[in-house]
CSV table of C-alpha atoms in Angstrom, one decimal:
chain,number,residue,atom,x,y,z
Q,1,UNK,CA,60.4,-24.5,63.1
Q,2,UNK,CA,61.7,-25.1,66.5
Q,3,UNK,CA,64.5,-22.6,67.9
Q,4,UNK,CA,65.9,-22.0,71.9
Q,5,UNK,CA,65.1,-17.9,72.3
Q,6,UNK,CA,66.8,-15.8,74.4
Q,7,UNK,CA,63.8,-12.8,74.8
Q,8,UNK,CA,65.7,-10.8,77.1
Q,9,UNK,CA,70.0,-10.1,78.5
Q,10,UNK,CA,70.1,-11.6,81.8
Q,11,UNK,CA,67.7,-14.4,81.1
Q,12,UNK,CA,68.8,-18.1,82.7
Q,13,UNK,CA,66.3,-19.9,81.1
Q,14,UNK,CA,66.1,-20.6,77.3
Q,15,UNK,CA,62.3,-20.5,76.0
Q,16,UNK,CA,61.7,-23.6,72.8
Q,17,UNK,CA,59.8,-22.4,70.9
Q,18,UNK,CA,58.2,-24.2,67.3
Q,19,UNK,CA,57.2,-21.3,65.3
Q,20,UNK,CA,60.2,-19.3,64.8
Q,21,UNK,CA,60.9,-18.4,60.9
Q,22,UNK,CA,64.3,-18.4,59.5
Q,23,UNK,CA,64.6,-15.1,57.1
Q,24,UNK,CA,67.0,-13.3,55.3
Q,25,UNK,CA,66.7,-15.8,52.3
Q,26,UNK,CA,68.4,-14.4,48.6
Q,27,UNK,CA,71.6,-13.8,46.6
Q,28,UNK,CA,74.6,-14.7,48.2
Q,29,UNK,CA,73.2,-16.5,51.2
Q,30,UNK,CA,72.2,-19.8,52.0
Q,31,UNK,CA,69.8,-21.9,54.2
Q,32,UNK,CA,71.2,-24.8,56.3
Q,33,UNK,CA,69.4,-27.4,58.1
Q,34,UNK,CA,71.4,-27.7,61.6
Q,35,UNK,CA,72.1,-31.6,62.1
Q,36,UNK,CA,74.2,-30.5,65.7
Q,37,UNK,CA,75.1,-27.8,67.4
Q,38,UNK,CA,77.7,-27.7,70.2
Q,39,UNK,CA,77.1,-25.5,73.6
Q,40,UNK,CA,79.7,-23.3,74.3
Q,41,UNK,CA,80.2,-20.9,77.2
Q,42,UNK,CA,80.2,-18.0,75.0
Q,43,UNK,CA,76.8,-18.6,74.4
Q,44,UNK,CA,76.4,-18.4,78.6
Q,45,UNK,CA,78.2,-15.2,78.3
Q,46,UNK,CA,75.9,-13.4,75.3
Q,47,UNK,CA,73.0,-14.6,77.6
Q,48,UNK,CA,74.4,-12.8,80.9
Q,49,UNK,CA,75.9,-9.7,78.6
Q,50,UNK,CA,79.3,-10.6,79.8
Q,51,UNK,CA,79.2,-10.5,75.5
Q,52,UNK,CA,77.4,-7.9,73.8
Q,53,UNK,CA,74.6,-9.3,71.4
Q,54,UNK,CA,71.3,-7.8,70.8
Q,55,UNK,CA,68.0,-9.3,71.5
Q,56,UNK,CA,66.1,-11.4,71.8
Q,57,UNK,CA,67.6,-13.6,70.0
Q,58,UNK,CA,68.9,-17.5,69.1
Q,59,UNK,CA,72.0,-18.8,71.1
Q,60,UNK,CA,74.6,-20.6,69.6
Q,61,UNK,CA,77.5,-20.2,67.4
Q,62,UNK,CA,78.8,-24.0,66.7
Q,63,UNK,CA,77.3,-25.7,64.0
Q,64,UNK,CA,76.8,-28.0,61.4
Q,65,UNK,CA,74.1,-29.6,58.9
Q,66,UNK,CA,72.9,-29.5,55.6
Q,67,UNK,CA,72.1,-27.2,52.9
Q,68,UNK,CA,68.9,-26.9,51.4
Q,69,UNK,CA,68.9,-24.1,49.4
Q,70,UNK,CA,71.2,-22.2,47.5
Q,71,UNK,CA,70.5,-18.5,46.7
Q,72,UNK,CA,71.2,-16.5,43.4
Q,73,UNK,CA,74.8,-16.3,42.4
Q,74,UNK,CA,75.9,-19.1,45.1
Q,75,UNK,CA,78.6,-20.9,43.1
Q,76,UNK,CA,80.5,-22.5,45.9
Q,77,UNK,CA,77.2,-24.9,47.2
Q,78,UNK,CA,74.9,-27.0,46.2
Q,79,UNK,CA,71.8,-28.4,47.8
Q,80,UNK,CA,73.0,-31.5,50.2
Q,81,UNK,CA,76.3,-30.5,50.8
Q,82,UNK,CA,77.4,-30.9,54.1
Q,83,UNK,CA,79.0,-27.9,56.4
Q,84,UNK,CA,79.8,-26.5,59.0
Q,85,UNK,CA,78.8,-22.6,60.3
Q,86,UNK,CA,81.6,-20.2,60.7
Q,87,UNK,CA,80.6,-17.4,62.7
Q,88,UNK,CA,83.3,-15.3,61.3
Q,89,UNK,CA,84.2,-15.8,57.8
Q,90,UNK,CA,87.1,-14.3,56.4
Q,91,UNK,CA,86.3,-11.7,53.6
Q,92,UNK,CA,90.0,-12.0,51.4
Q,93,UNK,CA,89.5,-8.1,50.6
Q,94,UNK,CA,89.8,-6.0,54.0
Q,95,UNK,CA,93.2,-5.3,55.1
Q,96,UNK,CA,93.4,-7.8,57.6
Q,97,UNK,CA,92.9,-10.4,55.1
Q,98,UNK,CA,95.1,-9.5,52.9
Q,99,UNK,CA,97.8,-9.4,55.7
Q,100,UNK,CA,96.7,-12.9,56.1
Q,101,UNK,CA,94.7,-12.3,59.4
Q,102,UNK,CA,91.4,-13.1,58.3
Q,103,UNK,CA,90.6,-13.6,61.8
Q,104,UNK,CA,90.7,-10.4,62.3
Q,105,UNK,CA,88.2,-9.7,59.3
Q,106,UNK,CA,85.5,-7.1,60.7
Q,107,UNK,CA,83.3,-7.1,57.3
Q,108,UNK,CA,81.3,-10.0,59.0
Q,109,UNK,CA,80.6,-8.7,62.1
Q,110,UNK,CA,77.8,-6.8,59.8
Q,111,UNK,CA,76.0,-10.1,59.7
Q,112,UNK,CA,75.5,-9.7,64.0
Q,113,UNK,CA,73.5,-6.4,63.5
Q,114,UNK,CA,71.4,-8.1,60.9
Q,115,UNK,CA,68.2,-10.1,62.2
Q,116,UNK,CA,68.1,-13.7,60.9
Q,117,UNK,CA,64.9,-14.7,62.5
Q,118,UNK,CA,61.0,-13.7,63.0
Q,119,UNK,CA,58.4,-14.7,65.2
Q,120,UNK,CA,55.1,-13.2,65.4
Q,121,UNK,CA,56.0,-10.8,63.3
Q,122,UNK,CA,59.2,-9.6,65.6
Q,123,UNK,CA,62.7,-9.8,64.2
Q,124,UNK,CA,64.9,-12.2,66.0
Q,125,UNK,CA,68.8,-11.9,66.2
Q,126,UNK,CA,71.0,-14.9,65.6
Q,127,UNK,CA,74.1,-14.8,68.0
Q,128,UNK,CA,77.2,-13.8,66.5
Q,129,UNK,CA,74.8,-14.0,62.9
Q,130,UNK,CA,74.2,-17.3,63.4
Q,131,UNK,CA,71.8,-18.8,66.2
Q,132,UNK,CA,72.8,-22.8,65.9
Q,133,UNK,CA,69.9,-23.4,68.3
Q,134,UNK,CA,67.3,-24.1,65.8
Q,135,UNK,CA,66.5,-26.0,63.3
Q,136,UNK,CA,67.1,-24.0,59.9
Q,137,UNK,CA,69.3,-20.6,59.1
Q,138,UNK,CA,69.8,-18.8,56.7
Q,139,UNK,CA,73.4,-17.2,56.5
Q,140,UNK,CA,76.1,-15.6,54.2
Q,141,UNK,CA,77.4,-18.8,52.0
Q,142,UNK,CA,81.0,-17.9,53.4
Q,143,UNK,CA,79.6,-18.7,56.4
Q,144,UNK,CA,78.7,-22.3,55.4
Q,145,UNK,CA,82.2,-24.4,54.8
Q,146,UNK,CA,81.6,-27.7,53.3
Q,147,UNK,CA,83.1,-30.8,55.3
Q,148,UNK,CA,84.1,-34.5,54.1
Q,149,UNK,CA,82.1,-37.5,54.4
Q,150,UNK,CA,83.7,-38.9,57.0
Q,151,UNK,CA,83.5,-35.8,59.3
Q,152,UNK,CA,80.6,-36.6,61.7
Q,153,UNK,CA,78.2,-33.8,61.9
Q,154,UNK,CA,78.6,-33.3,66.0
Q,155,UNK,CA,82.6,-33.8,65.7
Q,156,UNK,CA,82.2,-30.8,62.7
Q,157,UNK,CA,80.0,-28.2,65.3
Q,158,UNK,CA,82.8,-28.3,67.8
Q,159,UNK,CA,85.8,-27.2,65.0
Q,160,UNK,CA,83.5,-24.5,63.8
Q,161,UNK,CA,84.7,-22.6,67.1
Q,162,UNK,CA,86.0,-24.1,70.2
Q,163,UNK,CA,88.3,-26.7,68.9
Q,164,UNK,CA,89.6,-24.2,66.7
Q,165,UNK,CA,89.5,-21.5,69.1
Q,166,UNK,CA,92.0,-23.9,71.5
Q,167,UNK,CA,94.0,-25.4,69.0
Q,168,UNK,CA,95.1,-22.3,67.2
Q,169,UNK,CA,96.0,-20.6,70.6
Q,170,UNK,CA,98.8,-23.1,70.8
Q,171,UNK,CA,99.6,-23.5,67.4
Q,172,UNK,CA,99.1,-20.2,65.8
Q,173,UNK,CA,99.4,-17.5,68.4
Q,174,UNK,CA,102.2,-18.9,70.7
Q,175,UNK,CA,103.7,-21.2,68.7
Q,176,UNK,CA,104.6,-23.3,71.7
Q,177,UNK,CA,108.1,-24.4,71.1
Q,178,UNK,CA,108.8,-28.6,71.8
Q,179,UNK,CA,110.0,-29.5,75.1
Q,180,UNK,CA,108.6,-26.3,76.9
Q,181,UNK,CA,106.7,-25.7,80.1
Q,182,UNK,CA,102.5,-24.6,79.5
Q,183,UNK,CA,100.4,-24.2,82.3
Q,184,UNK,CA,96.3,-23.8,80.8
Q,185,UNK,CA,94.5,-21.7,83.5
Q,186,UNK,CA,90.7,-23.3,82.6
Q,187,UNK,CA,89.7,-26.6,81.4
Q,188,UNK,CA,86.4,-26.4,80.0
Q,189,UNK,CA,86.0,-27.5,76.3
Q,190,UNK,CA,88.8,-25.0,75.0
Q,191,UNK,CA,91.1,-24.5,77.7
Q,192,UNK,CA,91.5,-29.2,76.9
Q,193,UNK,CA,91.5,-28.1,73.5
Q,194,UNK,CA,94.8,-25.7,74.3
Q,195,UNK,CA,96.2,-28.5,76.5
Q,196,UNK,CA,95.5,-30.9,72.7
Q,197,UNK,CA,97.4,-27.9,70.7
Q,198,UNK,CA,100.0,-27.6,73.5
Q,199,UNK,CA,100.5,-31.5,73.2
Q,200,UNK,CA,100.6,-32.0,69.5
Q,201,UNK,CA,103.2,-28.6,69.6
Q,202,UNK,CA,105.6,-31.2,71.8
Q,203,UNK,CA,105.4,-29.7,75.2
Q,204,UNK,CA,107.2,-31.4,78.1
Q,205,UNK,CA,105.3,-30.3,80.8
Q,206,UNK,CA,101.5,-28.9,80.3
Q,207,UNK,CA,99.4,-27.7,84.0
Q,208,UNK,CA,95.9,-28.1,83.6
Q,209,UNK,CA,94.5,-25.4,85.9
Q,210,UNK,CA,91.0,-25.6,87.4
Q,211,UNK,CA,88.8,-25.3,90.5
Q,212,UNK,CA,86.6,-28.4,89.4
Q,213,UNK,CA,87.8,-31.8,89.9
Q,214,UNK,CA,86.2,-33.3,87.1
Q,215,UNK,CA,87.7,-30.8,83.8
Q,216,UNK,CA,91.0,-31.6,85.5
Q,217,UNK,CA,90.7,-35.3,85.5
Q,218,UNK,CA,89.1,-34.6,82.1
Q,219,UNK,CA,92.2,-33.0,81.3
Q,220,UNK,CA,94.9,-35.3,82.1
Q,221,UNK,CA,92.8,-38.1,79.6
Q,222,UNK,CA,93.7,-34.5,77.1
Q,223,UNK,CA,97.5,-34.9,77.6
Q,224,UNK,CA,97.7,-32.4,80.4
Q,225,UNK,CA,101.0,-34.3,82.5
Q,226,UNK,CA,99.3,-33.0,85.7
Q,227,UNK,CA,96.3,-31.2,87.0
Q,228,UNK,CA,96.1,-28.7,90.0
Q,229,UNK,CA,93.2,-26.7,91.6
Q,230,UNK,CA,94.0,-23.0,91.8
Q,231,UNK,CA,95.3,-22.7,95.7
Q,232,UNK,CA,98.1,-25.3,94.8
Q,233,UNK,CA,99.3,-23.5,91.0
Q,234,UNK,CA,101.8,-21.8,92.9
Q,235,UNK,CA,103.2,-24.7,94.5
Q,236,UNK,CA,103.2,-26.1,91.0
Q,237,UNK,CA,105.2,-23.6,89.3
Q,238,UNK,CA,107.9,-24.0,92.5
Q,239,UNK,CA,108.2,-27.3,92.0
Q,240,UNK,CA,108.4,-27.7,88.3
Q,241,UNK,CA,110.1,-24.6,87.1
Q,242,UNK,CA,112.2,-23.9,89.9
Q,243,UNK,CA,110.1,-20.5,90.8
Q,244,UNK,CA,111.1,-19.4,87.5
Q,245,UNK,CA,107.8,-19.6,85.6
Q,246,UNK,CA,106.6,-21.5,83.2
Q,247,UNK,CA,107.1,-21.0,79.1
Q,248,UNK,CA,103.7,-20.4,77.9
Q,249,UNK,CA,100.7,-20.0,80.4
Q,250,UNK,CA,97.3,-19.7,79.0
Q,251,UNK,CA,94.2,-17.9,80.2
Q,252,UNK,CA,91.2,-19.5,78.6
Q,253,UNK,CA,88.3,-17.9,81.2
Q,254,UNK,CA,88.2,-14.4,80.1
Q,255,UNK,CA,88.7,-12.4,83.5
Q,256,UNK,CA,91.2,-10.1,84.2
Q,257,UNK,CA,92.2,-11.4,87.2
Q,258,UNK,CA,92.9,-14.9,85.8
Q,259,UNK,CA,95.2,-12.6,83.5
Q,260,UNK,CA,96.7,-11.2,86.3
Q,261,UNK,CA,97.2,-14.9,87.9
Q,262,UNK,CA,98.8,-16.0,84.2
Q,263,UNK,CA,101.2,-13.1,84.2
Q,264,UNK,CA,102.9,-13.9,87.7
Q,265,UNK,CA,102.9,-17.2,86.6
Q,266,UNK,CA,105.0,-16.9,83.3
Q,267,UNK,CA,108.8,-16.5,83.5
Q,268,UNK,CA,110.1,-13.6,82.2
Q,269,UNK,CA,110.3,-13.7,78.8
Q,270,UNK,CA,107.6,-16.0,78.8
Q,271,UNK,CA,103.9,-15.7,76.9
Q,272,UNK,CA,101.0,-14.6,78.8
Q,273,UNK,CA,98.2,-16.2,76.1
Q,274,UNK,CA,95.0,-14.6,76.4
Q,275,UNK,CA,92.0,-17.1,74.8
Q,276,UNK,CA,89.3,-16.2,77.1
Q,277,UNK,CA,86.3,-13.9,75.8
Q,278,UNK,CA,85.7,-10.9,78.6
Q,279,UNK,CA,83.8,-8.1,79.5
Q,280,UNK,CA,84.0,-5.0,78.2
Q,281,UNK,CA,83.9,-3.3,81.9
Q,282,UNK,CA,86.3,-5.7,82.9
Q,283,UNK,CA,89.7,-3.7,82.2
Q,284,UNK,CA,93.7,-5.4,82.9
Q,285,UNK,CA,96.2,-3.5,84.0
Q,286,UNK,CA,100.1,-4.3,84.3
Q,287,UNK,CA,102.8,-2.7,86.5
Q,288,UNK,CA,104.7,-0.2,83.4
Q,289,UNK,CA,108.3,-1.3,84.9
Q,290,UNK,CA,107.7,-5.1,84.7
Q,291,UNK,CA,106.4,-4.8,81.4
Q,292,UNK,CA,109.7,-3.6,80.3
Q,293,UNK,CA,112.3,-5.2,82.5
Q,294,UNK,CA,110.2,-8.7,82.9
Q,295,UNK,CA,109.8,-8.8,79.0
Q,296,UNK,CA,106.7,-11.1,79.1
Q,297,UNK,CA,105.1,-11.3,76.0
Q,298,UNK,CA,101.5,-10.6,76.3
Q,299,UNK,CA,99.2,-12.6,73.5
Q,300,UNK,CA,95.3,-12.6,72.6
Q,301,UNK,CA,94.1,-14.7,70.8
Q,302,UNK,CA,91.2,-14.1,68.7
Q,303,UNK,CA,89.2,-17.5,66.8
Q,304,UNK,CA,92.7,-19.5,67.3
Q,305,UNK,CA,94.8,-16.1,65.6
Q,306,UNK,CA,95.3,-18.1,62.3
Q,307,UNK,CA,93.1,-18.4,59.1
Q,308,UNK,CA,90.2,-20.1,60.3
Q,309,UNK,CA,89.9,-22.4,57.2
Q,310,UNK,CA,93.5,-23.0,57.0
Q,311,UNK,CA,92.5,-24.2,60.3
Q,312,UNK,CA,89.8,-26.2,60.0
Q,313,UNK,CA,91.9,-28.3,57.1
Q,314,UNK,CA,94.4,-28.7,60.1
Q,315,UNK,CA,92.3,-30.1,63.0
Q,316,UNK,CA,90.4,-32.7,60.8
Q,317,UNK,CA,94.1,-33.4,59.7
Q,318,UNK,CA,94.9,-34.0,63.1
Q,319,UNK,CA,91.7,-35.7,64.1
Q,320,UNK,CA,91.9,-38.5,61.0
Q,321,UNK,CA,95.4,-39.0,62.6
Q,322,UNK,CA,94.0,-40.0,65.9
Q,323,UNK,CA,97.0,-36.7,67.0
Q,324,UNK,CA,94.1,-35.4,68.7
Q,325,UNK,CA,90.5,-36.5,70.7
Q,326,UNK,CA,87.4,-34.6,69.4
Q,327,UNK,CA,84.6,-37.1,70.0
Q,328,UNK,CA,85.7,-37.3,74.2
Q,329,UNK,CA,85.0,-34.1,74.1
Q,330,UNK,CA,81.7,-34.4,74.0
Q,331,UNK,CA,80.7,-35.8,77.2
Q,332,UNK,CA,76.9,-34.9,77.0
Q,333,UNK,CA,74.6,-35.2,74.1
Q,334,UNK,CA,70.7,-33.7,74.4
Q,335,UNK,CA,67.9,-33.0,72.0
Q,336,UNK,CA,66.5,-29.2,72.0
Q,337,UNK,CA,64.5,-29.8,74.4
Q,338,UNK,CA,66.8,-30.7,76.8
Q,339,UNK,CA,68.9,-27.4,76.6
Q,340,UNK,CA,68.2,-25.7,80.1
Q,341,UNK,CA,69.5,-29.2,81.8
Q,342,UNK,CA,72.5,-28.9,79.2
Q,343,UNK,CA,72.8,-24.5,80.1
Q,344,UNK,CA,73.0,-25.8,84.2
Q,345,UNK,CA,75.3,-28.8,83.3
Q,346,UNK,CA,77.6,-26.2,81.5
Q,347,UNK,CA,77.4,-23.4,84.3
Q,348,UNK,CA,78.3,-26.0,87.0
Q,349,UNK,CA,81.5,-27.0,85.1
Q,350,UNK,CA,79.9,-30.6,84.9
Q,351,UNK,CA,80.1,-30.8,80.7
Q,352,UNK,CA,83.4,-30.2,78.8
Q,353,UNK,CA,80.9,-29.5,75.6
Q,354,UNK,CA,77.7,-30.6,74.8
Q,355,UNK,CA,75.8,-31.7,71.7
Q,356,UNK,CA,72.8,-30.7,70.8
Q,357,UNK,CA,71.3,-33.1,67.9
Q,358,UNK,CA,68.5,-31.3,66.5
C-alpha cells in the first residue's frame, strides 16, 4: 500500500512510498482503511523532534475511514463501520480514568513504542501509534470510535484531534465563563478552534493573536470580535481591558515564550491556558512572588482536558447545530501525493488544516 515515510528526525521532505505493509494484525485490534486524514502541526513538530517519536516512521495522527477487519475477541466493530482514529484512547481502568481524566490515560502511550508498519523487511513506527498517512492501519479497536452517517469522513479526521484539542481547552479546561474577555495567542487550525469553544462558552470579547494576516482574517469568519498581529496585542489589552488583562488568554503555539507573552497578558486572577505541544528543552519559568500575589491561574491542557469521547459526542453535537464551522476549516484538500506542497503550505501558516483524501 501507499504510505508518506518519515526515514529520519529532521527530515523536511516526506518520501511516498507504495510498498509499505500494515502489521500488527490479531486479537483486540483492528484494521482501518483511511478515507482522510487531516495535517496537523504536530505532525511538523514529530518530524523536526520538537515531539519525541521514533523512527522512521508514518506521520499523522487525524483520521478516519473504514474497517475491514475485525480481530479475535473485537465485540465493539464490525467490518464497514465507519470511525474515526483516536490517538489516545482512554483505558476506564488506570487511575486517571477512573478519576474521570481519561485524557490523562498513559496505558496507550504503549501503542507509540510498538511498530505498526514494515517495509523491506524494517519495522516502521506509526506517529503517536497511528500514522494516518497511508492507506491501511492496524490499531488497538479502542482506538477506532465509530461515527454516524451523516458525519463526513474529512469533517470526522479533524475531531479525532485538533477540533477536540481546541474545543475542550475552552470548554473543559477553562471553563470560560459568558461575557468574559479571551485573547487566543495562535490561529492555526486549533488556536480557531479555541476562538469556536470560546464563542459557543459566550464570550464578549475574544483576540485572535497572530503574525499572519491570513489565520487572523480566518479567524474573525471563527467568531474572533477582532484580530491583532503580535506588536499591537499590547495596545489591545489597553484598550479593551483597561490595562487590566484579559479573563482567559490562550497559548495554542507551544513555546515558552508565547507562555510568558500569555501570562503578562491575563489579569490577575485570570487563566493562563496552555494548549500548545512544546519541547522538552524548552523549560517556563515564572517570577515566585507574582505567582502568589498575582493569583493567575496557570492551565494545560492535554487532548481538550476532558473525556475525549464525551467529547467527540459534544462537537458533532455542536456541528449538527450549525453552533460551530468544521468544514471552513479545511481550506486545502490534496491527495497523498500532494503532501510536501500540503507540509510547505502548513509551515508558511498559509492552511488552517488540510485534508488529505487518500
Amino acid at each position: 500500500m501507499r504510505a508518506a515515510l518519515q526515514s529520519e528526525i529532521g527530515q523536511d521532505k516526506l518520501e511516498v512510498v507504495d510498498d509499505m505493509e500494515a502489521v500488527g494484525f490479531g486479537p483486540g485490534k483492528v484494521k482501518v482503511r483511511i478515507k482522510a486524514t487531516g495535517l496537523c502541526h504536530s505532525d511538523l513538530s514529530a518530524m523536526s523532534g520538537v515531539l519525541p517519536q521514533p523512527a522512521p516512521f508514518i506521520p499523522g495522527h487525524e483520521g478516519s475511514g473504514e474497517i475491514v477487519d475485525v480481530g479475535d475477541g473485537v465485540t465493539s466493530h464490525k467490518i464497514g463501520d465507519r470511525v474515526l482514529v483516536c490517538w489516545l484512547p482512554p483505558c476506564g481502568h488506570c487511575p486517571s480514568c477512573k478519576r474521570g481524566q481519561g485524557h490523562l490515560c498513559l496505558e496507550a502511550f504503549g501503542n507509540v513504542a510498538t511498530p505498526n508498519f514494515r517495509r523491506a523487511g524494517s519495522d516502521i513506527f506509526g506517529f503517536a501509534g497511528t500514522g494516518t498517512f497511508s492507506e491501511e492501519m492496524v490499531v488497538p479497536a479502542a482506538c477506532a470510535v465509530p461515527i454516524p452517517d451523516d458525519l463526513p469522513y474529512d469533517i470526522a479526521a479533524l475531531i479525532g484531534c485538533g477540533v477536540t484539542t481546541g474545543l475542550g481547552a475552552a470548554i473543559n479546561t477553562a471553563k470560560v465563563e459568558a461575557g468574559s474577555s479571551v485573547a487566543v495567542i495562535g490561529c492555526g487550525g486549533v488556536g480557531i478552534s479555541v476562538i469556536q469553544g470560546a464563542k459557543v462558552q459566550g464570550a464578549a470579547q475574544i483576540i485572535a493573536v497572530d503574525p499572519v494576516a491570513s489565520r487572523r482574517e480566518a479567524a474573525l469568519r471563527f467568531g474572533a470580535t477582532e484580530a491583532v498581529a503580535p506588536e499591537a496585542f499590547g495596545d489591545a489589552k489597553n484598550r479593551i481591558t483597561a490595562g487590566e488583562g484579559f479573563d482567559y488568554v490562550f497559548e495554542v503555539v507551544g513555546k515558552s515564550a508565547t507562555a510568558h507573552t500569555a501570562y503578562e497578558m491575563t489579569r490577575r486572577g485570570g487563566s493562563v491556558v496552555v494548549v500548545g505541544a512544546g519541547a522538552l528543552d524548552d523549560n517556563y519559568s515564572i517570577n515566585m512572588f507574582s505567582l502568589f500575589f498575582d493569583e493567575k491561574k496557570i492551565l494545560p491542557s492535554m487532548y481538550g482536558g476532558g473525556d475525549v469521547l464525551r467529547s467527540y459526542d459534544r462537537t458533532i453535537a455542536l456541528w449538527r447545530s450549525g453552533r460551530v464551522d468544521l468544514a471552513g476549516l479545511i481550506t486545502h484538500r490534496v491527495h497523498l501525493a500532494e503532501i510536501n506542497d500540503a507540509l510547505d503550505q502548513m509551515r508558511t501558516g498559509v492552511a488552517l488544516r488540510t485534508c488529505i483524501e487518500l
